[in-house]
């Protein structure tokens, strides 16, 4: 008999939402969570989160002001995405992980016992047919989500799903409410704790991994009511996720991948008996998902030179040969759906996912070798608004590359050795628009002359949640607590 999932949730304010109520007995044991309980669960210590994420005054900007966030040994820095200058620096002990929160403003820091919310200090407020843009000083806030071992944070369609590897707890909320103490949560707990992942789709369907600390075996698909509608246990070593167009979700396995679409799970089988996909990069504008590909089960550290391209339309896979190896922080997607791989030859390789061919290789940094310790700094790729940002720990440099032209349009020497890299677009993220509204009367209709504010396109940077490490490494809790 399959173990049960235990779930509770507070109501949420989304038109698509339906309460996670009674479900099939073998799937969920439904429970209720009061707003007080959920408020406590949403903070690292049970203390009340601050009303605002930063006390610094807001300054209206003429347009988008995207920012980058990077980790280093002992802290986190926030950079301006254009000048690459450091805006702020926060001391934070331990090995910290970072992921976008999904609202264009905040970043989730996976640290000791929690997902802590960092305010990057850039955001947009829609107003009719235009938006106003603001900046403030960044802040490492007191707002957090308790987690014994904070793992994957996945953003899709204005919803953010957190997975606690230490307990198997899944917490889902509106991305726009990440710093709001009154946020409403959808919560469930998997039968056994494991290094897992969850993705919520626009209709409330939840794709969640299944496994134990010893073996991850597959996924389940639950509808908005929490009822299991599909399951597959033929995915050894589940790791990594990506969402493609038409809400196709791809989950990596040691022998291929699972593709979930419209409630149906399809298996993609690797051409090798051991053909592991564990780190992926998707574009919600493309049916193709870029993944790593390892084929030596005996290797302590395999340095692969092939990547996988999965076509979610027919659940097929092709492999692409590269002139160099790469690591789990090497994968990204361009705005036009290009598959991007940062190679150990120092070049950014651009792949046409339709044909599976390398169309360009852009030299950016010197050749490098992957460390055998996965936590060590290594060159990292992050894509934001048409640019590929690439760090080089060997020189403490960061470079900005125009993906379309191949031009390196800025390079700056950092004051620290960079490790992980992510960002905040400063725009209203796709799917989160409904949560961003002006207070009535803040701007009277007709206050601005027509055309005074040009419409800004939503910044669709990829959710490159780099599924951070290979199966032989499991996430360890940060050893030093933060203050």
GROMACS .gro file of C-alpha atoms in nm:
model
  483
    1UNK     CA    1   0.000   0.000   0.000
    2UNK     CA    2   0.134   0.343  -0.090
    3UNK     CA    3   0.208   0.568   0.210
    4UNK     CA    4  -0.013   0.872   0.249
    5UNK     CA    5   0.071   1.234   0.192
    6UNK     CA    6  -0.032   1.462   0.475
    7UNK     CA    7  -0.159   1.803   0.374
    8UNK     CA    8  -0.292   2.123   0.518
    9UNK     CA    9  -0.345   2.463   0.374
   10UNK     CA   10  -0.487   2.805   0.436
   11UNK     CA   11  -0.711   2.954   0.165
   12UNK     CA   12  -0.539   3.156  -0.105
   13UNK     CA   13  -0.655   3.453  -0.304
   14UNK     CA   14  -0.615   3.330  -0.659
   15UNK     CA   15  -0.902   3.292  -0.906
   16UNK     CA   16  -0.775   2.947  -0.998
   17UNK     CA   17  -0.752   2.833  -0.639
   18UNK     CA   18  -0.963   2.568  -0.482
   19UNK     CA   19  -0.916   2.452  -0.126
   20UNK     CA   20  -0.715   2.139  -0.062
   21UNK     CA   21  -0.999   1.955   0.103
   22UNK     CA   22  -1.089   1.591   0.145
   23UNK     CA   23  -0.906   1.362  -0.092
   24UNK     CA   24  -0.880   0.994  -0.165
   25UNK     CA   25  -0.789   0.812   0.157
   26UNK     CA   26  -0.469   0.661   0.014
   27UNK     CA   27  -0.344   0.994  -0.116
   28UNK     CA   28  -0.393   1.269   0.138
   29UNK     CA   29  -0.505   1.308   0.493
   30UNK     CA   30  -0.663   1.652   0.473
   31UNK     CA   31  -0.623   1.888   0.763
   32UNK     CA   32  -0.680   2.251   0.850
   33UNK     CA   33  -0.421   2.513   0.928
   34UNK     CA   34  -0.523   2.835   1.092
   35UNK     CA   35  -0.382   3.165   0.976
   36UNK     CA   36  -0.199   3.193   1.307
   37UNK     CA   37  -0.038   2.854   1.257
   38UNK     CA   38   0.062   2.933   0.902
   39UNK     CA   39   0.209   3.265   1.006
   40UNK     CA   40   0.430   3.085   1.255
   41UNK     CA   41   0.526   2.824   0.998
   42UNK     CA   42   0.632   3.096   0.754
   43UNK     CA   43   0.902   3.238   0.975
   44UNK     CA   44   1.227   3.079   1.074
   45UNK     CA   45   1.182   3.128   1.449
   46UNK     CA   46   0.807   3.165   1.484
   47UNK     CA   47   0.850   3.539   1.542
   48UNK     CA   48   0.640   3.790   1.354
   49UNK     CA   49   0.790   3.894   1.022
   50UNK     CA   50   0.844   4.262   0.963
   51UNK     CA   51   0.563   4.456   0.794
   52UNK     CA   52   0.793   4.582   0.523
   53UNK     CA   53   1.100   4.413   0.388
   54UNK     CA   54   1.320   4.718   0.425
   55UNK     CA   55   1.305   5.049   0.607
   56UNK     CA   56   1.507   5.227   0.339
   57UNK     CA   57   1.313   5.492   0.145
   58UNK     CA   58   1.198   5.406  -0.205
   59UNK     CA   59   1.322   5.612  -0.499
   60UNK     CA   60   1.128   5.616  -0.825
   61UNK     CA   61   1.342   5.518  -1.123
   62UNK     CA   62   1.298   5.603  -1.490
   63UNK     CA   63   1.280   5.237  -1.587
   64UNK     CA   64   1.371   4.885  -1.489
   65UNK     CA   65   1.668   4.850  -1.258
   66UNK     CA   66   1.752   4.479  -1.252
   67UNK     CA   67   1.998   4.351  -0.994
   68UNK     CA   68   2.217   4.047  -0.942
   69UNK     CA   69   2.271   3.854  -0.620
   70UNK     CA   70   2.577   3.639  -0.557
   71UNK     CA   71   2.711   3.436  -0.269
   72UNK     CA   72   3.065   3.414  -0.144
   73UNK     CA   73   3.232   3.245   0.153
   74UNK     CA   74   3.085   3.443   0.442
   75UNK     CA   75   2.821   3.651   0.276
   76UNK     CA   76   2.600   3.774  -0.006
   77UNK     CA   77   2.640   4.071  -0.239
   78UNK     CA   78   2.383   4.261  -0.447
   79UNK     CA   79   2.506   4.411  -0.775
   80UNK     CA   80   2.361   4.647  -1.032
   81UNK     CA   81   2.296   4.439  -1.347
   82UNK     CA   82   2.416   4.714  -1.579
   83UNK     CA   83   2.719   4.866  -1.410
   84UNK     CA   84   2.798   4.541  -1.221
   85UNK     CA   85   2.893   4.761  -0.926
   86UNK     CA   86   2.831   4.628  -0.576
   87UNK     CA   87   2.529   4.793  -0.414
   88UNK     CA   88   2.534   4.612  -0.081
   89UNK     CA   89   2.711   4.336   0.106
   90UNK     CA   90   2.565   4.116   0.380
   91UNK     CA   91   2.771   3.897   0.609
   92UNK     CA   92   2.612   3.553   0.641
   93UNK     CA   93   2.807   3.257   0.768
   94UNK     CA   94   2.773   2.911   0.621
   95UNK     CA   95   2.729   2.764   0.273
   96UNK     CA   96   2.426   2.956   0.150
   97UNK     CA   97   2.218   2.885  -0.161
   98UNK     CA   98   2.009   3.141  -0.353
   99UNK     CA   99   1.707   3.130  -0.584
  100UNK     CA  100   1.466   3.392  -0.720
  101UNK     CA  101   1.147   3.419  -0.513
  102UNK     CA  102   0.938   3.477  -0.826
  103UNK     CA  103   0.817   3.835  -0.771
  104UNK     CA  104   1.100   4.016  -0.948
  105UNK     CA  105   1.218   4.174  -0.622
  106UNK     CA  106   1.312   3.913  -0.365
  107UNK     CA  107   1.559   3.626  -0.349
  108UNK     CA  108   1.529   3.320  -0.126
  109UNK     CA  109   1.844   3.236   0.067
  110UNK     CA  110   1.868   2.872   0.174
  111UNK     CA  111   2.057   2.894   0.499
  112UNK     CA  112   2.063   2.733   0.844
  113UNK     CA  113   1.714   2.605   0.924
  114UNK     CA  114   1.522   2.825   0.684
  115UNK     CA  115   1.461   2.992   0.352
  116UNK     CA  116   1.540   3.356   0.436
  117UNK     CA  117   1.402   3.641   0.224
  118UNK     CA  118   1.647   3.891   0.079
  119UNK     CA  119   1.502   4.212  -0.064
  120UNK     CA  120   1.712   4.308  -0.368
  121UNK     CA  121   1.563   4.656  -0.353
  122UNK     CA  122   1.415   4.682  -0.704
  123UNK     CA  123   1.052   4.644  -0.809
  124UNK     CA  124   0.768   4.758  -1.033
  125UNK     CA  125   0.415   4.869  -0.955
  126UNK     CA  126   0.167   4.844  -1.245
  127UNK     CA  127  -0.065   5.136  -1.299
  128UNK     CA  128  -0.314   5.099  -1.582
  129UNK     CA  129  -0.130   5.069  -1.910
  130UNK     CA  130   0.212   5.138  -1.761
  131UNK     CA  131   0.423   5.070  -1.456
  132UNK     CA  132   0.623   5.270  -1.206
  133UNK     CA  133   0.969   5.147  -1.110
  134UNK     CA  134   1.135   5.185  -0.773
  135UNK     CA  135   1.462   5.108  -0.599
  136UNK     CA  136   1.573   5.106  -0.238
  137UNK     CA  137   1.866   4.977  -0.038
  138UNK     CA  138   1.875   4.595  -0.038
  139UNK     CA  139   1.796   4.421   0.291
  140UNK     CA  140   1.842   4.075   0.432
  141UNK     CA  141   1.505   4.063   0.603
  142UNK     CA  142   1.381   3.882   0.911
  143UNK     CA  143   1.114   3.710   0.701
  144UNK     CA  144   1.178   3.339   0.652
  145UNK     CA  145   1.023   2.997   0.598
  146UNK     CA  146   1.129   2.731   0.845
  147UNK     CA  147   1.303   2.432   0.688
  148UNK     CA  148   1.520   2.167   0.850
  149UNK     CA  149   1.714   2.129   0.524
  150UNK     CA  150   1.605   2.395   0.276
  151UNK     CA  151   1.620   2.242  -0.071
  152UNK     CA  152   1.464   2.332  -0.404
  153UNK     CA  153   1.266   2.652  -0.457
  154UNK     CA  154   1.067   2.639  -0.782
  155UNK     CA  155   0.877   2.932  -0.938
  156UNK     CA  156   0.604   2.891  -1.197
  157UNK     CA  157   0.308   3.110  -1.300
  158UNK     CA  158   0.326   3.333  -0.996
  159UNK     CA  159   0.349   3.049  -0.744
  160UNK     CA  160   0.658   2.945  -0.548
  161UNK     CA  161   0.704   2.591  -0.414
  162UNK     CA  162   0.959   2.519  -0.141
  163UNK     CA  163   1.082   2.171  -0.050
  164UNK     CA  164   1.230   2.083   0.289
  165UNK     CA  165   1.467   1.790   0.238
  166UNK     CA  166   1.484   1.728   0.611
  167UNK     CA  167   1.111   1.667   0.661
  168UNK     CA  168   0.960   1.622   0.314
  169UNK     CA  169   0.742   1.928   0.373
  170UNK     CA  170   0.618   2.123   0.069
  171UNK     CA  171   0.509   2.485   0.105
  172UNK     CA  172   0.348   2.674  -0.184
  173UNK     CA  173   0.246   3.040  -0.191
  174UNK     CA  174   0.182   3.334  -0.422
  175UNK     CA  175   0.523   3.457  -0.530
  176UNK     CA  176   0.413   3.818  -0.488
  177UNK     CA  177   0.336   3.757  -0.121
  178UNK     CA  178   0.678   3.617  -0.029
  179UNK     CA  179   0.745   3.902   0.216
  180UNK     CA  180   0.386   3.941   0.335
  181UNK     CA  181   0.314   3.819   0.688
  182UNK     CA  182  -0.049   3.754   0.589
  183UNK     CA  183   0.044   3.525   0.301
  184UNK     CA  184  -0.170   3.216   0.250
  185UNK     CA  185  -0.001   2.879   0.222
  186UNK     CA  186  -0.067   2.544   0.063
  187UNK     CA  187   0.120   2.282   0.262
  188UNK     CA  188   0.169   1.908   0.247
  189UNK     CA  189   0.423   1.656   0.368
  190UNK     CA  190   0.554   1.367   0.160
  191UNK     CA  191   0.554   1.017   0.316
  192UNK     CA  192   0.930   1.021   0.369
  193UNK     CA  193   1.189   1.294   0.384
  194UNK     CA  194   1.418   1.306   0.080
  195UNK     CA  195   1.604   1.547  -0.146
  196UNK     CA  196   1.292   1.638  -0.339
  197UNK     CA  197   1.113   1.891  -0.551
  198UNK     CA  198   0.762   2.021  -0.612
  199UNK     CA  199   0.608   2.229  -0.892
  200UNK     CA  200   0.260   2.380  -0.889
  201UNK     CA  201   0.086   2.445  -1.222
  202UNK     CA  202  -0.161   2.720  -1.308
  203UNK     CA  203  -0.470   2.508  -1.233
  204UNK     CA  204  -0.341   2.404  -0.890
  205UNK     CA  205  -0.203   2.070  -1.007
  206UNK     CA  206   0.103   1.977  -0.803
  207UNK     CA  207   0.389   1.763  -0.930
  208UNK     CA  208   0.588   1.628  -0.634
  209UNK     CA  209   0.878   1.385  -0.605
  210UNK     CA  210   0.865   1.066  -0.405
  211UNK     CA  211   1.138   0.876  -0.227
  212UNK     CA  212   1.331   0.826   0.093
  213UNK     CA  213   1.668   0.942   0.218
  214UNK     CA  214   1.816   0.628   0.062
  215UNK     CA  215   1.635   0.617  -0.273
  216UNK     CA  216   1.432   0.860  -0.480
  217UNK     CA  217   1.202   0.666  -0.709
  218UNK     CA  218   0.945   0.877  -0.894
  219UNK     CA  219   0.677   1.143  -0.885
  220UNK     CA  220   0.311   1.191  -0.811
  221UNK     CA  221   0.071   1.434  -0.973
  222UNK     CA  222  -0.202   1.573  -0.749
  223UNK     CA  223  -0.496   1.782  -0.862
  224UNK     CA  224  -0.594   2.109  -0.693
  225UNK     CA  225  -0.797   1.913  -0.437
  226UNK     CA  226  -0.496   1.699  -0.349
  227UNK     CA  227  -0.621   1.384  -0.520
  228UNK     CA  228  -0.361   1.175  -0.698
  229UNK     CA  229  -0.431   1.171  -1.071
  230UNK     CA  230  -0.107   1.011  -1.192
  231UNK     CA  231   0.208   0.850  -1.052
  232UNK     CA  232   0.526   0.690  -1.180
  233UNK     CA  233   0.786   0.504  -0.973
  234UNK     CA  234   1.021   0.427  -1.265
  235UNK     CA  235   1.255   0.720  -1.213
  236UNK     CA  236   1.557   0.612  -1.008
  237UNK     CA  237   1.753   0.897  -0.852
  238UNK     CA  238   1.492   1.166  -0.914
  239UNK     CA  239   1.665   1.501  -0.942
  240UNK     CA  240   1.613   1.828  -1.122
  241UNK     CA  241   1.308   1.994  -1.272
  242UNK     CA  242   1.220   2.230  -1.550
  243UNK     CA  243   0.896   2.362  -1.697
  244UNK     CA  244   0.858   2.393  -2.073
  245UNK     CA  245   0.582   2.545  -2.284
  246UNK     CA  246   0.224   2.426  -2.231
  247UNK     CA  247   0.317   2.351  -1.869
  248UNK     CA  248   0.509   2.036  -1.947
  249UNK     CA  249   0.720   1.944  -1.644
  250UNK     CA  250   1.040   1.744  -1.687
  251UNK     CA  251   1.194   1.557  -1.394
  252UNK     CA  252   1.539   1.399  -1.425
  253UNK     CA  253   1.620   1.031  -1.360
  254UNK     CA  254   1.933   0.815  -1.365
  255UNK     CA  255   1.804   0.649  -1.681
  256UNK     CA  256   1.636   0.940  -1.856
  257UNK     CA  257   1.350   1.162  -1.745
  258UNK     CA  258   0.978   1.185  -1.679
  259UNK     CA  259   0.761   1.429  -1.872
  260UNK     CA  260   0.431   1.530  -1.714
  261UNK     CA  261   0.178   1.706  -1.933
  262UNK     CA  262  -0.200   1.738  -1.897
  263UNK     CA  263  -0.197   1.489  -1.611
  264UNK     CA  264  -0.017   1.219  -1.812
  265UNK     CA  265   0.336   1.100  -1.724
  266UNK     CA  266   0.564   0.977  -2.004
  267UNK     CA  267   0.905   0.815  -1.959
  268UNK     CA  268   1.199   0.931  -2.168
  269UNK     CA  269   1.460   0.654  -2.175
  270UNK     CA  270   1.830   0.734  -2.209
  271UNK     CA  271   2.024   0.561  -2.488
  272UNK     CA  272   2.269   0.435  -2.222
  273UNK     CA  273   2.175   0.196  -1.943
  274UNK     CA  274   2.295   0.467  -1.706
  275UNK     CA  275   2.216   0.802  -1.862
  276UNK     CA  276   2.161   1.043  -1.577
  277UNK     CA  277   1.983   1.377  -1.611
  278UNK     CA  278   1.991   1.572  -1.288
  279UNK     CA  279   2.022   1.942  -1.377
  280UNK     CA  280   1.799   2.116  -1.623
  281UNK     CA  281   1.713   2.453  -1.773
  282UNK     CA  282   1.371   2.516  -1.925
  283UNK     CA  283   1.203   2.799  -2.107
  284UNK     CA  284   0.829   2.836  -2.082
  285UNK     CA  285   0.838   2.971  -2.439
  286UNK     CA  286   0.995   2.651  -2.573
  287UNK     CA  287   0.891   2.283  -2.578
  288UNK     CA  288   1.256   2.181  -2.533
  289UNK     CA  289   1.434   2.127  -2.202
  290UNK     CA  290   1.812   2.139  -2.176
  291UNK     CA  291   1.967   1.892  -1.934
  292UNK     CA  292   2.305   1.758  -1.835
  293UNK     CA  293   2.391   1.399  -1.925
  294UNK     CA  294   2.621   1.160  -1.738
  295UNK     CA  295   2.683   0.801  -1.846
  296UNK     CA  296   2.949   0.662  -1.610
  297UNK     CA  297   2.791   0.524  -1.291
  298UNK     CA  298   3.134   0.439  -1.148
  299UNK     CA  299   3.285   0.786  -1.176
  300UNK     CA  300   3.356   0.977  -0.855
  301UNK     CA  301   3.332   1.294  -1.062
  302UNK     CA  302   3.225   1.261  -1.421
  303UNK     CA  303   3.306   1.556  -1.645
  304UNK     CA  304   3.046   1.511  -1.920
  305UNK     CA  305   3.083   1.651  -2.272
  306UNK     CA  306   2.729   1.576  -2.387
  307UNK     CA  307   2.405   1.750  -2.295
  308UNK     CA  308   2.050   1.627  -2.339
  309UNK     CA  309   1.765   1.800  -2.519
  310UNK     CA  310   1.418   1.669  -2.435
  311UNK     CA  311   1.127   1.749  -2.665
  312UNK     CA  312   0.822   1.757  -2.438
  313UNK     CA  313   0.583   1.734  -2.734
  314UNK     CA  314   0.667   1.368  -2.796
  315UNK     CA  315   0.881   1.283  -2.490
  316UNK     CA  316   1.190   1.223  -2.702
  317UNK     CA  317   1.556   1.292  -2.632
  318UNK     CA  318   1.857   1.388  -2.837
  319UNK     CA  319   2.217   1.421  -2.718
  320UNK     CA  320   2.446   1.704  -2.824
  321UNK     CA  321   2.826   1.676  -2.822
  322UNK     CA  322   3.021   1.973  -2.690
  323UNK     CA  323   3.390   2.061  -2.734
  324UNK     CA  324   3.436   2.076  -2.356
  325UNK     CA  325   3.289   1.956  -2.029
  326UNK     CA  326   3.063   2.163  -1.804
  327UNK     CA  327   2.910   2.160  -1.454
  328UNK     CA  328   2.572   2.188  -1.286
  329UNK     CA  329   2.601   2.569  -1.287
  330UNK     CA  330   2.666   2.581  -1.662
  331UNK     CA  331   2.312   2.552  -1.803
  332UNK     CA  332   2.083   2.836  -1.911
  333UNK     CA  333   1.827   2.949  -2.167
  334UNK     CA  334   1.814   3.259  -2.386
  335UNK     CA  335   1.508   3.472  -2.450
  336UNK     CA  336   1.465   3.314  -2.793
  337UNK     CA  337   1.478   2.963  -2.644
  338UNK     CA  338   1.846   2.908  -2.714
  339UNK     CA  339   2.011   2.641  -2.502
  340UNK     CA  340   2.322   2.782  -2.335
  341UNK     CA  341   2.612   2.590  -2.184
  342UNK     CA  342   2.918   2.743  -2.018
  343UNK     CA  343   3.204   2.507  -2.096
  344UNK     CA  344   3.528   2.438  -1.912
  345UNK     CA  345   3.698   2.576  -2.223
  346UNK     CA  346   3.576   2.918  -2.107
  347UNK     CA  347   3.326   2.958  -2.391
  348UNK     CA  348   2.951   3.008  -2.386
  349UNK     CA  349   2.812   2.750  -2.628
  350UNK     CA  350   2.482   2.836  -2.796
  351UNK     CA  351   2.269   2.540  -2.908
  352UNK     CA  352   1.967   2.536  -3.136
  353UNK     CA  353   1.744   2.293  -2.945
  354UNK     CA  354   1.533   2.210  -3.250
  355UNK     CA  355   1.826   2.079  -3.453
  356UNK     CA  356   2.047   1.990  -3.159
  357UNK     CA  357   2.348   2.168  -3.306
  358UNK     CA  358   2.595   2.413  -3.156
  359UNK     CA  359   2.545   2.734  -3.355
  360UNK     CA  360   2.804   2.955  -3.182
  361UNK     CA  361   3.077   2.939  -2.921
  362UNK     CA  362   3.157   3.272  -2.753
  363UNK     CA  363   3.494   3.293  -2.571
  364UNK     CA  364   3.440   3.461  -2.233
  365UNK     CA  365   3.690   3.341  -1.970
  366UNK     CA  366   4.003   3.127  -1.951
  367UNK     CA  367   3.977   2.749  -1.952
  368UNK     CA  368   3.908   2.599  -1.609
  369UNK     CA  369   3.867   2.265  -1.433
  370UNK     CA  370   3.579   2.157  -1.213
  371UNK     CA  371   3.664   2.103  -0.848
  372UNK     CA  372   3.593   1.761  -0.699
  373UNK     CA  373   3.414   1.937  -0.412
  374UNK     CA  374   3.073   2.046  -0.540
  375UNK     CA  375   3.042   2.332  -0.291
  376UNK     CA  376   3.360   2.500  -0.421
  377UNK     CA  377   3.320   2.812  -0.637
  378UNK     CA  378   3.319   2.748  -1.009
  379UNK     CA  379   3.228   2.962  -1.312
  380UNK     CA  380   2.852   3.013  -1.308
  381UNK     CA  381   2.600   3.116  -1.571
  382UNK     CA  382   2.288   3.322  -1.502
  383UNK     CA  383   2.060   3.467  -1.771
  384UNK     CA  384   1.866   3.790  -1.728
  385UNK     CA  385   1.694   4.006  -1.990
  386UNK     CA  386   1.893   3.895  -2.294
  387UNK     CA  387   2.230   3.886  -2.121
  388UNK     CA  388   2.436   3.596  -1.994
  389UNK     CA  389   2.617   3.682  -1.671
  390UNK     CA  390   2.923   3.468  -1.614
  391UNK     CA  391   3.140   3.464  -1.304
  392UNK     CA  392   3.504   3.359  -1.292
  393UNK     CA  393   3.617   3.272  -0.938
  394UNK     CA  394   3.980   3.233  -1.051
  395UNK     CA  395   3.998   3.606  -1.126
  396UNK     CA  396   3.702   3.729  -0.914
  397UNK     CA  397   3.552   3.870  -1.232
  398UNK     CA  398   3.197   3.891  -1.359
  399UNK     CA  399   3.119   3.936  -1.728
  400UNK     CA  400   2.799   4.040  -1.907
  401UNK     CA  401   2.748   3.889  -2.254
  402UNK     CA  402   2.484   3.990  -2.505
  403UNK     CA  403   2.343   3.652  -2.608
  404UNK     CA  404   2.222   3.770  -2.948
  405UNK     CA  405   2.541   3.945  -3.062
  406UNK     CA  406   2.800   3.763  -2.853
  407UNK     CA  407   2.943   4.095  -2.732
  408UNK     CA  408   3.096   4.105  -2.384
  409UNK     CA  409   2.949   4.441  -2.293
  410UNK     CA  410   3.080   4.473  -1.941
  411UNK     CA  411   3.337   4.312  -1.713
  412UNK     CA  412   3.409   4.404  -1.352
  413UNK     CA  413   3.646   4.273  -1.088
  414UNK     CA  414   3.457   4.180  -0.772
  415UNK     CA  415   3.572   4.231  -0.415
  416UNK     CA  416   3.497   3.868  -0.330
  417UNK     CA  417   3.533   3.523  -0.484
  418UNK     CA  418   3.185   3.454  -0.631
  419UNK     CA  419   3.005   3.125  -0.590
  420UNK     CA  420   2.629   3.109  -0.667
  421UNK     CA  421   2.458   3.370  -0.884
  422UNK     CA  422   2.096   3.472  -0.939
  423UNK     CA  423   1.902   3.797  -0.975
  424UNK     CA  424   1.592   4.012  -0.943
  425UNK     CA  425   1.443   4.156  -1.260
  426UNK     CA  426   1.284   4.459  -1.094
  427UNK     CA  427   0.974   4.393  -1.303
  428UNK     CA  428   0.640   4.227  -1.235
  429UNK     CA  429   0.706   3.862  -1.303
  430UNK     CA  430   0.481   3.660  -1.531
  431UNK     CA  431   0.188   3.512  -1.341
  432UNK     CA  432   0.225   3.747  -1.046
  433UNK     CA  433   0.057   4.052  -1.198
  434UNK     CA  434  -0.270   4.021  -1.007
  435UNK     CA  435  -0.097   4.062  -0.673
  436UNK     CA  436   0.063   4.395  -0.765
  437UNK     CA  437  -0.199   4.669  -0.747
  438UNK     CA  438  -0.185   5.033  -0.646
  439UNK     CA  439  -0.380   5.155  -0.348
  440UNK     CA  440  -0.693   5.333  -0.466
  441UNK     CA  441  -0.621   5.696  -0.517
  442UNK     CA  442  -0.244   5.665  -0.527
  443UNK     CA  443  -0.252   5.786  -0.884
  444UNK     CA  444  -0.563   5.944  -1.024
  445UNK     CA  445  -0.672   5.827  -1.365
  446UNK     CA  446  -0.531   6.052  -1.633
  447UNK     CA  447  -0.260   6.182  -1.401
  448UNK     CA  448   0.008   6.094  -1.656
  449UNK     CA  449  -0.002   6.216  -2.010
  450UNK     CA  450  -0.056   5.945  -2.266
  451UNK     CA  451   0.274   5.786  -2.357
  452UNK     CA  452   0.460   5.941  -2.065
  453UNK     CA  453   0.544   5.592  -1.945
  454UNK     CA  454   0.634   5.341  -2.212
  455UNK     CA  455   0.502   4.991  -2.157
  456UNK     CA  456   0.773   4.759  -2.040
  457UNK     CA  457   0.783   4.399  -2.151
  458UNK     CA  458   0.774   4.149  -1.870
  459UNK     CA  459   1.124   4.025  -1.800
  460UNK     CA  460   1.104   3.653  -1.871
  461UNK     CA  461   1.435   3.537  -1.742
  462UNK     CA  462   1.460   3.163  -1.704
  463UNK     CA  463   1.409   2.993  -1.381
  464UNK     CA  464   1.744   2.833  -1.383
  465UNK     CA  465   1.708   2.658  -1.060
  466UNK     CA  466   2.030   2.470  -1.120
  467UNK     CA  467   1.955   2.139  -0.957
  468UNK     CA  468   2.262   2.191  -0.776
  469UNK     CA  469   2.458   1.873  -0.754
  470UNK     CA  470   2.492   1.515  -0.861
  471UNK     CA  471   2.329   1.221  -0.686
  472UNK     CA  472   2.639   1.131  -0.493
  473UNK     CA  473   2.605   1.462  -0.310
  474UNK     CA  474   2.303   1.538  -0.096
  475UNK     CA  475   2.229   1.884   0.042
  476UNK     CA  476   2.372   1.927   0.387
  477UNK     CA  477   2.226   2.176   0.635
  478UNK     CA  478   2.437   2.484   0.684
  479UNK     CA  479   2.650   2.429   0.990
  480UNK     CA  480   2.663   2.782   1.121
  481UNK     CA  481   2.339   2.950   1.219
  482UNK     CA  482   2.266   3.302   1.106
  483UNK     CA  483   2.172   3.590   1.322
   0.00000   0.00000   0.00000
